[in-house]
Short mmCIF file of C-alpha atoms in Angstrom, two decimals:
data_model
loop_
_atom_site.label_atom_id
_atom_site.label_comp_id
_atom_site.label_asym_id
_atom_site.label_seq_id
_atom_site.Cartn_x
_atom_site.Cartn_y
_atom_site.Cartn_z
CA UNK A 21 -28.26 38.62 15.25
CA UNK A 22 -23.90 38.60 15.09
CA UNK A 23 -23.24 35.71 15.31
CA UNK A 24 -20.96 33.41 14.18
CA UNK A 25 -20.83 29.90 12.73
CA UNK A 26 -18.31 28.05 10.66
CA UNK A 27 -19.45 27.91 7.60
CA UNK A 28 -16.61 25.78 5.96
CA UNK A 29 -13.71 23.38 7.14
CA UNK A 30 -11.22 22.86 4.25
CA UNK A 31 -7.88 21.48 4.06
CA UNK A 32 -5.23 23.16 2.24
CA UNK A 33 -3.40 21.29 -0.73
CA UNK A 34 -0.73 22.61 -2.35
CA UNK A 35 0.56 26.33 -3.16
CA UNK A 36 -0.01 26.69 -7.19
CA UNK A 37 2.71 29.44 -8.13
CA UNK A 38 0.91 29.53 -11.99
CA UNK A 39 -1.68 31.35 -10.04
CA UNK A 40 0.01 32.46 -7.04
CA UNK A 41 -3.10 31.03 -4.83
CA UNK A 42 -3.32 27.74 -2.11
CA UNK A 43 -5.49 24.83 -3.58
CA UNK A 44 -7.84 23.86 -0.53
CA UNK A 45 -11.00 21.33 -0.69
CA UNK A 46 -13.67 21.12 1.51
CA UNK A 47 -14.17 18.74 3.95
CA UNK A 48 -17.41 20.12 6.16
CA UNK A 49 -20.03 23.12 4.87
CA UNK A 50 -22.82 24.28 6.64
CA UNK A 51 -26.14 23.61 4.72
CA UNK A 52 -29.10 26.15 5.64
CA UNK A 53 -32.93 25.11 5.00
CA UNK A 54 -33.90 28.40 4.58
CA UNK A 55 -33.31 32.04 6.01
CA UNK A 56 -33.77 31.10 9.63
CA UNK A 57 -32.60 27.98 10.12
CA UNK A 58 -29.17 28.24 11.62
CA UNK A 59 -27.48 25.62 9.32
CA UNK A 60 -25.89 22.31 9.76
CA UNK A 61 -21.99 21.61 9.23
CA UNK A 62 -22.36 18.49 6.50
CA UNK A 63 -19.46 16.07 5.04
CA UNK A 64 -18.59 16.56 1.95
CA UNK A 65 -17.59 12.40 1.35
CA UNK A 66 -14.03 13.70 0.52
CA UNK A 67 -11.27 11.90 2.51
CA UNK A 68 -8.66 14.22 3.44
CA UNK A 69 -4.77 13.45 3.06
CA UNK A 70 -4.00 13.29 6.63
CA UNK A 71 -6.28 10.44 6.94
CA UNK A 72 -3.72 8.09 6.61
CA UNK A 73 -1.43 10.15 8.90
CA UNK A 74 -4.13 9.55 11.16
CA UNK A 75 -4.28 6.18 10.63
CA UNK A 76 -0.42 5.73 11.28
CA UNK A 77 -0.35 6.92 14.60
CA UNK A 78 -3.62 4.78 15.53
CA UNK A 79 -6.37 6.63 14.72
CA UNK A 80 -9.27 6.07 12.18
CA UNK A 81 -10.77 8.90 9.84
CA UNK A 82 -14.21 8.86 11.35
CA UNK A 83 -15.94 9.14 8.19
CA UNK A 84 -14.49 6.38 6.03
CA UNK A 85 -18.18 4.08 6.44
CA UNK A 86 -21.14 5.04 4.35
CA UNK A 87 -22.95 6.93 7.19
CA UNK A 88 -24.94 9.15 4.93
CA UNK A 89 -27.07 10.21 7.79
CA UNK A 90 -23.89 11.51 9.53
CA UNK A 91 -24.22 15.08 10.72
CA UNK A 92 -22.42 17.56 12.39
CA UNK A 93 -23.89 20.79 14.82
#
């Protein structure tokens, strides 16, 4: 149908020069029930490093509590 979704949201780590490639881990991927369904943007539980930035000026990672229910459109 064209459109389009975000399928990932990652944060980048560091650059590794050994193999000339940026480290990133995934915070949010979209999890499809089958063919149709349009998907649903999920937490992966990892907390990112900013979250303490965050934190610093005042705000709160969102997703620190056990909220496994927790999902994203």
């Amino acid at each position: 149908d064209g459109r389009r979704v975000v399928t990932h949201i990652s944060e980048v780590l560091d650059y590794n020069m050994a193999e000339s490639k940026y480290e990133i881990r995934d915070l949010f991927t979209r999890e499809y029930k089958d063919a149709d369904d349009g998907g649903t943007l999920v937490r992966t539980g990892v907390r990112p490093r900013f979250a303490e930035t965050l934190e610093e000026h005042g705000c709160a990672w969102p997703f620190d509590e056990e909220r496994t229910s927790r999902r994203l459109s």
